[in-house]
Amino acid sequence: DPALLLLDEPTTGVDPVTRRDFWDALTSLATGGMSIIVATPYLDEAERCHRVAMMERGKIYDIDTPAHFRSKMGVTRLEVKVAPLAGAEDVLAKSPEAQDVQRFGDRLDVMAARPDAAEADLRQRATDNGMKVTEIVRSQPTLENAFVGQLRKMRGAHAVPPFPKPSATLTKKDVVIGAKDLNKIFGSFQAVKNFQLEVRNGDIYGLLGANGAGKTTSIKIICGLIDPTSGSVTLLGRSKNLRAAEIRSRVGYMSQKFALYDDLTIGENLDFYARLYGVDDSVRQDRKKWVLEAAELSGEEGMLTKSLPGGWKQRVAFGAAVMHEPAAIFLDEPTSGVDPLARRDMWRMINAFADRGAGIVVVTHYLEEAEQCNRLGFMVAGEI
């Protein structure tokens, strides 16, 4: 029963239901007189704090209530439904009325100080570029909107580098990742029950569920890492011999727990994965440079991986998982511990792969992040 409780990212990897119970417990402790300091990269959690301190490069820049942080922005959030969504972010971000543009699975969120002028300009720009705005809904900015806006002012803009020498875009809509009636039994425990999945070219499918729901086991079965007890899997048009080299070289997999070797440098890790995935020598250096630039670690390839903070390690691990430009991508909690600005950069890259035709499955516990997906599957006790 301490008077002061210090918690350093306590809910990383914790599912939404358990996280809510955890925060209800903290509220109860605080009501009883305990003082609590929580470090968190997730702004929906920061919304539950009495006061929030914004820290950057060792210095606290601002302390205020969540409501005051949001109101100080002086902007309105415009939720813009526009088709086609791919490319609309770049087009509408050029509007002088748009202070910030973020892409989600079915819309763009635009921050604007003058919402009337912004709405008119966005509609006109969409029309001029062959796009159609079907709906614009106004709402208040979130704490994440406010935090990202302040971070950008302090850090400056970080442009996500384009993927070097990409292959031709896939325009077909074949099933890239599929599962039918999957079951997996370990002894007397059934981890996966009649699991169904269908992900086509360009889809981003979000797999949600509590810890222990069977999400990671299902992904391992589809990747060919473990065999199902029953059921069938389709991966890149193949339903048998999923461990064959020609299949592995077209699959990207970012593990929930293990992704990089701590006792290797960043550059050695990237070299290892490039060779493992068969990245051609002609593009290997360009792809390594792309990962380092995207992770804001240019010139740091000689750093030991174990010295990286968790969020930076996740960014390098993501780059290592996709540097061979896979057609099927599995991301198991890819942004755990990653700050909001870096998380946006990672999702821009995920969207870019989807726009070129990759089929992507993302396991996540953060529901604002789940809104980045085109479709969602809820998994409970092994079942969709």
Short mmCIF file of C-alpha atoms in Angstrom, two decimals:
data_model
loop_
_atom_site.label_atom_id
_atom_site.label_comp_id
_atom_site.label_asym_id
_atom_site.label_seq_id
_atom_site.Cartn_x
_atom_site.Cartn_y
_atom_site.Cartn_z
CA ASP A 1 0.00 0.00 0.00
CA PRO A 2 2.54 2.63 -1.13
CA ALA A 3 1.91 6.36 -0.99
CA LEU A 4 3.50 6.76 -4.44
CA LEU A 5 3.20 4.26 -7.33
CA LEU A 6 5.43 4.52 -10.44
CA LEU A 7 4.38 2.54 -13.53
CA ASP A 8 6.53 2.41 -16.67
CA GLU A 9 4.35 1.39 -19.67
CA PRO A 10 2.47 -1.16 -17.56
CA THR A 11 -0.11 -2.17 -20.18
CA THR A 12 2.09 -2.88 -23.22
CA GLY A 13 0.72 -6.09 -24.75
CA VAL A 14 -2.37 -6.09 -22.51
CA ASP A 15 -5.78 -6.61 -24.13
CA PRO A 16 -8.48 -3.87 -23.97
CA VAL A 17 -10.72 -5.59 -21.40
CA THR A 18 -7.85 -6.29 -18.99
CA ARG A 19 -6.48 -2.80 -19.58
CA ARG A 20 -9.81 -1.26 -18.58
CA ASP A 21 -9.88 -3.36 -15.42
CA PHE A 22 -6.32 -2.24 -14.71
CA TRP A 23 -7.23 1.44 -15.08
CA ASP A 24 -10.36 1.02 -12.96
CA ALA A 25 -8.08 -0.36 -10.24
CA LEU A 26 -5.75 2.64 -10.58
CA THR A 27 -8.74 5.00 -10.30
CA SER A 28 -9.80 3.25 -7.11
CA LEU A 29 -6.30 3.51 -5.65
CA ALA A 30 -6.07 7.21 -6.55
CA THR A 31 -9.47 7.87 -4.99
CA GLY A 32 -8.11 6.29 -1.83
CA GLY A 33 -5.27 8.82 -1.71
CA MET A 34 -2.44 7.10 -3.59
CA SER A 35 -0.37 9.28 -5.96
CA ILE A 36 0.34 7.54 -9.28
CA ILE A 37 2.71 8.39 -12.15
CA VAL A 38 2.23 6.40 -15.36
CA ALA A 39 4.50 6.47 -18.43
CA THR A 40 2.52 5.44 -21.52
CA PRO A 41 2.76 5.83 -25.30
CA TYR A 42 -1.00 5.28 -25.65
CA LEU A 43 -3.00 8.47 -25.56
CA ASP A 44 -6.36 6.81 -24.92
CA GLU A 45 -4.85 5.80 -21.56
CA ALA A 46 -3.51 9.30 -20.94
CA GLU A 47 -7.11 10.56 -21.33
CA ARG A 48 -7.86 8.84 -18.00
CA CYS A 49 -5.18 10.78 -16.09
CA HIS A 50 -5.89 13.93 -14.06
CA ARG A 51 -2.85 15.68 -15.56
CA VAL A 52 -0.56 14.90 -18.47
CA ALA A 53 3.09 15.91 -18.86
CA MET A 54 4.51 16.10 -22.37
CA MET A 55 8.17 15.03 -22.39
CA GLU A 56 10.62 15.18 -25.29
CA ARG A 57 14.39 14.64 -25.26
CA GLY A 58 14.64 14.69 -21.48
CA LYS A 59 12.62 17.85 -20.94
CA ILE A 60 9.03 18.41 -19.84
CA TYR A 61 7.48 20.97 -22.20
CA ASP A 62 3.94 21.20 -20.90
CA ILE A 63 1.71 19.93 -18.09
CA ASP A 64 -2.05 20.24 -18.30
CA THR A 65 -5.33 18.36 -18.10
CA PRO A 66 -6.30 16.24 -21.12
CA ALA A 67 -9.24 18.57 -21.84
CA HIS A 68 -7.01 21.66 -21.89
CA PHE A 69 -4.46 19.91 -24.13
CA ARG A 70 -7.23 19.24 -26.65
CA SER A 71 -8.79 22.73 -26.47
CA LYS A 72 -5.43 24.52 -26.82
CA MET A 73 -5.14 23.14 -30.36
CA GLY A 74 -7.88 25.48 -31.56
CA VAL A 75 -8.88 23.08 -34.34
CA THR A 76 -11.85 20.96 -35.43
CA ARG A 77 -11.48 17.34 -36.52
CA LEU A 78 -13.07 16.59 -39.90
CA GLU A 79 -13.77 12.90 -40.51
CA VAL A 80 -13.68 12.69 -44.31
CA LYS A 81 -15.12 9.70 -46.20
CA VAL A 82 -13.48 9.80 -49.63
CA ALA A 83 -13.02 7.31 -52.45
CA PRO A 84 -10.65 6.01 -53.55
CA LEU A 85 -8.90 6.25 -50.17
CA ALA A 86 -5.48 5.26 -51.53
CA GLY A 87 -3.76 8.48 -52.59
CA ALA A 88 -6.36 10.77 -50.98
CA GLU A 89 -4.13 11.41 -47.96
CA ASP A 90 -1.37 12.91 -50.12
CA VAL A 91 -3.82 14.98 -52.15
CA LEU A 92 -5.82 16.44 -49.26
CA ALA A 93 -2.73 17.02 -47.10
CA LYS A 94 -1.70 19.70 -49.62
CA SER A 95 -4.64 21.85 -48.59
CA PRO A 96 -3.46 25.03 -46.84
CA GLU A 97 -6.42 24.59 -44.47
CA ALA A 98 -5.27 21.13 -43.29
CA GLN A 99 -2.95 21.20 -40.28
CA ASP A 100 -2.78 17.41 -40.04
CA VAL A 101 -4.15 14.47 -42.04
CA GLN A 102 -4.33 10.89 -40.77
CA ARG A 103 -5.57 7.87 -42.73
CA PHE A 104 -7.83 5.23 -41.22
CA GLY A 105 -9.37 2.12 -42.76
CA ASP A 106 -12.48 3.89 -44.07
CA ARG A 107 -11.73 7.64 -43.81
CA LEU A 108 -9.25 10.47 -43.34
CA ASP A 109 -9.12 12.64 -40.20
CA VAL A 110 -8.24 16.25 -41.03
CA MET A 111 -7.40 18.88 -38.40
CA ALA A 112 -8.45 22.39 -39.42
CA ALA A 113 -8.60 25.76 -37.64
CA ARG A 114 -11.24 27.02 -40.11
CA PRO A 115 -13.56 24.04 -40.68
CA ASP A 116 -15.89 25.77 -43.19
CA ALA A 117 -13.02 26.86 -45.43
CA ALA A 118 -11.31 23.50 -45.00
CA GLU A 119 -14.40 21.53 -45.95
CA ALA A 120 -14.91 23.56 -49.13
CA ASP A 121 -11.24 23.24 -50.10
CA LEU A 122 -11.12 19.48 -49.42
CA ARG A 123 -14.20 18.85 -51.54
CA GLN A 124 -12.77 20.92 -54.40
CA ARG A 125 -9.36 19.20 -54.27
CA ALA A 126 -10.99 15.78 -54.25
CA THR A 127 -13.11 16.66 -57.30
CA ASP A 128 -10.10 18.09 -59.16
CA ASN A 129 -8.22 14.82 -58.62
CA GLY A 130 -10.98 12.44 -59.63
CA MET A 131 -11.99 11.55 -56.07
CA LYS A 132 -15.41 11.69 -54.44
CA VAL A 133 -16.12 12.92 -50.92
CA THR A 134 -19.22 11.12 -49.67
CA GLU A 135 -19.36 12.50 -46.11
CA ILE A 136 -17.62 14.94 -43.76
CA VAL A 137 -18.38 14.74 -40.03
CA ARG A 138 -17.08 17.33 -37.56
CA SER A 139 -15.88 16.36 -34.08
CA GLN A 140 -13.48 17.40 -31.36
CA PRO A 141 -9.78 16.51 -31.66
CA THR A 142 -8.47 13.65 -29.55
CA LEU A 143 -5.57 13.88 -27.11
CA GLU A 144 -3.48 11.97 -29.68
CA ASN A 145 -4.22 14.69 -32.26
CA ALA A 146 -3.00 17.31 -29.80
CA PHE A 147 0.09 15.33 -28.81
CA VAL A 148 1.12 14.61 -32.40
CA GLY A 149 0.64 18.27 -33.33
CA GLN A 150 2.95 19.38 -30.52
CA LEU A 151 5.53 16.68 -31.27
CA ARG A 152 5.69 17.78 -34.90
CA LYS A 153 6.34 21.38 -33.85
CA MET A 154 9.22 20.25 -31.63
CA ARG A 155 10.77 17.59 -33.88
CA GLY A 156 9.95 18.99 -37.27
CA ALA A 157 8.40 16.98 -40.07
CA HIS A 158 9.71 13.46 -40.70
CA ALA A 159 8.88 12.28 -44.19
CA VAL A 160 8.54 8.51 -44.50
CA PRO A 161 11.00 7.50 -47.24
CA PRO A 162 9.53 5.66 -50.24
CA PHE A 163 10.25 1.96 -50.50
CA PRO A 164 13.25 1.57 -52.85
CA LYS A 165 12.68 -0.05 -56.24
CA PRO A 166 9.25 -1.57 -55.54
CA SER A 167 7.82 -4.27 -57.78
CA ALA A 168 4.80 -3.68 -59.99
CA THR A 169 1.52 -3.00 -58.16
CA LEU A 170 -0.86 -5.96 -57.93
CA THR A 171 -4.32 -4.97 -59.14
CA LYS A 172 -6.00 -8.39 -58.83
CA LYS A 173 -8.01 -9.32 -55.74
CA ASP A 174 -6.99 -12.93 -55.19
CA VAL A 175 -7.07 -14.57 -51.76
CA VAL A 176 -3.56 -14.05 -50.41
CA ILE A 177 -4.17 -15.45 -46.90
CA GLY A 178 -6.98 -17.90 -46.21
CA ALA A 179 -8.04 -20.36 -43.54
CA LYS A 180 -11.07 -22.64 -43.39
CA ASP A 181 -12.31 -24.59 -40.37
CA LEU A 182 -8.92 -24.46 -38.63
CA ASN A 183 -8.63 -26.34 -35.34
CA LYS A 184 -5.64 -26.78 -33.04
CA ILE A 185 -5.66 -28.97 -29.94
CA PHE A 186 -2.83 -29.15 -27.41
CA GLY A 187 -3.55 -32.16 -25.19
CA SER A 188 -6.96 -31.46 -23.64
CA PHE A 189 -6.93 -27.74 -24.57
CA GLN A 190 -8.42 -26.49 -27.84
CA ALA A 191 -6.56 -23.28 -28.72
CA VAL A 192 -8.22 -22.69 -32.11
CA LYS A 193 -11.82 -23.61 -33.00
CA ASN A 194 -13.17 -23.55 -36.57
CA PHE A 195 -11.08 -20.48 -37.43
CA GLN A 196 -12.05 -18.73 -40.71
CA LEU A 197 -10.04 -16.06 -42.55
CA GLU A 198 -9.92 -14.55 -46.04
CA VAL A 199 -7.55 -11.70 -46.90
CA ARG A 200 -7.22 -10.51 -50.51
CA ASN A 201 -4.69 -8.32 -52.29
CA GLY A 202 -4.75 -4.84 -50.75
CA ASP A 203 -6.66 -5.85 -47.61
CA ILE A 204 -5.54 -4.95 -44.08
CA TYR A 205 -7.29 -7.33 -41.69
CA GLY A 206 -7.22 -6.59 -37.97
CA LEU A 207 -7.36 -9.56 -35.61
CA LEU A 208 -8.57 -8.56 -32.14
CA GLY A 209 -9.02 -10.53 -28.96
CA ALA A 210 -8.04 -10.88 -25.33
CA ASN A 211 -4.70 -12.37 -24.29
CA GLY A 212 -4.87 -16.12 -24.83
CA ALA A 213 -7.70 -15.93 -27.39
CA GLY A 214 -5.65 -17.93 -29.93
CA LYS A 215 -4.60 -15.14 -32.31
CA THR A 216 -0.87 -15.88 -32.39
CA THR A 217 -1.44 -19.65 -32.62
CA SER A 218 -3.73 -19.11 -35.63
CA ILE A 219 -1.13 -16.96 -37.39
CA LYS A 220 1.60 -19.55 -36.74
CA ILE A 221 -0.60 -22.23 -38.33
CA ILE A 222 -1.26 -20.08 -41.41
CA CYS A 223 2.46 -19.30 -41.76
CA GLY A 224 3.26 -23.01 -41.64
CA LEU A 225 5.18 -22.72 -38.35
CA ILE A 226 2.94 -25.29 -36.62
CA ASP A 227 0.55 -27.86 -38.08
CA PRO A 228 -3.23 -27.65 -37.51
CA THR A 229 -5.12 -30.52 -35.93
CA SER A 230 -7.64 -30.14 -38.75
CA GLY A 231 -8.74 -27.63 -41.40
CA SER A 232 -7.08 -26.07 -44.44
CA VAL A 233 -4.84 -23.07 -45.14
CA THR A 234 -4.27 -21.09 -48.34
CA LEU A 235 -1.16 -18.94 -48.54
CA LEU A 236 -0.21 -17.15 -51.76
CA GLY A 237 -2.21 -19.63 -53.79
CA ARG A 238 -0.69 -22.69 -52.12
CA SER A 239 -2.42 -25.04 -49.67
CA LYS A 240 0.43 -27.55 -49.20
CA ASN A 241 4.14 -27.39 -48.42
CA LEU A 242 3.81 -23.90 -46.90
CA ARG A 243 7.39 -24.05 -45.59
CA ALA A 244 8.85 -24.20 -49.09
CA ALA A 245 11.52 -21.57 -49.81
CA GLU A 246 9.54 -19.94 -52.62
CA ILE A 247 6.64 -19.35 -50.19
CA ARG A 248 8.79 -18.16 -47.28
CA SER A 249 10.55 -15.63 -49.52
CA ARG A 250 7.17 -13.93 -50.20
CA VAL A 251 5.92 -13.88 -46.58
CA GLY A 252 6.77 -11.23 -43.99
CA TYR A 253 6.32 -12.15 -40.32
CA MET A 254 6.88 -9.89 -37.33
CA SER A 255 6.69 -11.91 -34.12
CA GLN A 256 4.97 -10.71 -30.96
CA LYS A 257 7.93 -11.53 -28.69
CA PHE A 258 11.08 -12.20 -30.70
CA ALA A 259 12.08 -10.30 -33.81
CA LEU A 260 15.73 -9.17 -33.54
CA TYR A 261 18.92 -10.61 -32.07
CA ASP A 262 20.02 -8.40 -29.17
CA ASP A 263 23.70 -9.36 -29.43
CA LEU A 264 23.96 -8.28 -33.07
CA THR A 265 24.17 -4.70 -34.31
CA ILE A 266 21.24 -3.13 -36.14
CA GLY A 267 23.11 -3.52 -39.44
CA GLU A 268 23.97 -7.17 -38.74
CA ASN A 269 20.33 -7.93 -37.98
CA LEU A 270 19.24 -6.32 -41.24
CA ASP A 271 21.93 -8.19 -43.21
CA PHE A 272 20.82 -11.46 -41.62
CA TYR A 273 17.16 -10.96 -42.49
CA ALA A 274 17.99 -9.73 -46.00
CA ARG A 275 19.93 -12.93 -46.70
CA LEU A 276 17.32 -15.09 -44.97
CA TYR A 277 14.57 -13.65 -47.18
CA GLY A 278 16.71 -13.66 -50.33
CA VAL A 279 16.85 -9.90 -50.92
CA ASP A 280 18.86 -9.41 -54.10
CA ASP A 281 22.33 -7.88 -53.72
CA SER A 282 21.39 -5.11 -56.18
CA VAL A 283 18.81 -3.64 -53.77
CA ARG A 284 20.06 -4.86 -50.37
CA GLN A 285 21.93 -1.69 -49.39
CA ASP A 286 19.06 0.53 -50.54
CA ARG A 287 16.60 -1.52 -48.48
CA LYS A 288 18.84 -1.37 -45.38
CA LYS A 289 19.12 2.40 -45.79
CA TRP A 290 15.33 2.61 -46.11
CA VAL A 291 14.80 0.74 -42.81
CA LEU A 292 17.29 2.99 -40.98
CA GLU A 293 15.78 6.21 -42.40
CA ALA A 294 12.23 5.08 -41.64
CA ALA A 295 13.24 4.27 -38.06
CA GLU A 296 15.10 7.61 -37.75
CA LEU A 297 18.34 5.70 -37.09
CA SER A 298 20.45 6.78 -40.07
CA GLY A 299 24.13 6.31 -39.31
CA GLU A 300 23.40 4.07 -36.30
CA GLU A 301 23.67 0.64 -37.94
CA GLY A 302 26.71 -0.17 -35.76
CA MET A 303 24.67 0.18 -32.54
CA LEU A 304 23.97 -3.03 -30.61
CA THR A 305 20.28 -3.86 -30.88
CA LYS A 306 19.94 -4.48 -27.14
CA SER A 307 20.77 -0.82 -26.49
CA LEU A 308 17.68 0.36 -28.42
CA PRO A 309 14.55 1.42 -26.49
CA GLY A 310 11.60 -0.89 -27.09
CA GLY A 311 9.79 1.44 -29.50
CA TRP A 312 12.84 1.86 -31.73
CA LYS A 313 13.45 -1.88 -31.71
CA GLN A 314 9.89 -2.43 -32.96
CA ARG A 315 10.48 -0.03 -35.85
CA VAL A 316 13.65 -1.85 -36.93
CA ALA A 317 11.90 -5.22 -36.53
CA PHE A 318 9.09 -4.05 -38.81
CA GLY A 319 11.59 -2.94 -41.45
CA ALA A 320 13.41 -6.28 -41.23
CA ALA A 321 10.10 -8.13 -41.75
CA VAL A 322 9.20 -6.28 -44.96
CA MET A 323 12.51 -5.36 -46.61
CA HIS A 324 12.04 -8.22 -49.12
CA GLU A 325 8.68 -6.71 -50.19
CA PRO A 326 6.46 -9.65 -49.18
CA ALA A 327 3.04 -10.27 -50.73
CA ALA A 328 1.63 -11.67 -47.47
CA ILE A 329 2.47 -9.85 -44.24
CA PHE A 330 1.72 -10.94 -40.65
CA LEU A 331 2.27 -8.31 -37.94
CA ASP A 332 1.76 -9.49 -34.35
CA GLU A 333 1.37 -6.38 -32.15
CA PRO A 334 3.83 -4.40 -34.30
CA THR A 335 3.54 -1.04 -32.52
CA SER A 336 3.77 -2.11 -28.85
CA GLY A 337 5.65 0.63 -27.02
CA VAL A 338 5.98 2.87 -30.10
CA ASP A 339 5.24 6.59 -29.65
CA PRO A 340 2.25 8.11 -31.50
CA LEU A 341 4.28 9.90 -34.19
CA ALA A 342 6.40 6.83 -35.01
CA ARG A 343 3.24 4.70 -34.94
CA ARG A 344 1.75 6.90 -37.65
CA ASP A 345 4.89 6.48 -39.76
CA MET A 346 4.66 2.69 -39.42
CA TRP A 347 1.02 2.74 -40.51
CA ARG A 348 1.88 4.87 -43.54
CA MET A 349 4.31 2.13 -44.57
CA ILE A 350 1.75 -0.60 -43.87
CA ASN A 351 -0.80 1.25 -46.01
CA ALA A 352 1.78 1.68 -48.78
CA PHE A 353 2.35 -2.09 -48.93
CA ALA A 354 -1.41 -2.69 -49.01
CA ASP A 355 -1.87 -0.09 -51.75
CA ARG A 356 0.66 -2.03 -53.88
CA GLY A 357 -1.34 -5.23 -53.39
CA ALA A 358 -0.01 -7.01 -50.30
CA GLY A 359 -2.45 -8.87 -48.06
CA ILE A 360 -1.84 -7.95 -44.43
CA VAL A 361 -2.98 -9.39 -41.08
CA VAL A 362 -2.39 -7.22 -38.00
CA VAL A 363 -2.85 -8.41 -34.42
CA THR A 364 -3.41 -5.44 -32.12
CA HIS A 365 -4.80 -4.65 -28.67
CA TYR A 366 -5.21 -0.93 -29.36
CA LEU A 367 -8.61 -0.15 -30.78
CA GLU A 368 -7.79 3.26 -32.22
CA GLU A 369 -5.11 1.47 -34.20
CA ALA A 370 -7.61 -1.19 -35.25
CA GLU A 371 -9.54 1.57 -37.03
CA GLN A 372 -6.64 1.70 -39.50
CA CYS A 373 -7.75 -1.71 -40.83
CA ASN A 374 -10.22 -2.35 -43.66
CA ARG A 375 -11.89 -5.25 -41.84
CA LEU A 376 -11.81 -6.62 -38.30
CA GLY A 377 -12.20 -10.08 -36.80
CA PHE A 378 -12.99 -10.52 -33.09
CA MET A 379 -11.54 -13.70 -31.58
CA VAL A 380 -12.79 -15.18 -28.30
CA ALA A 381 -11.59 -18.48 -26.80
CA GLY A 382 -10.18 -19.69 -30.12
CA GLU A 383 -13.17 -18.74 -32.28
CA ILE A 384 -13.84 -15.87 -34.69
#
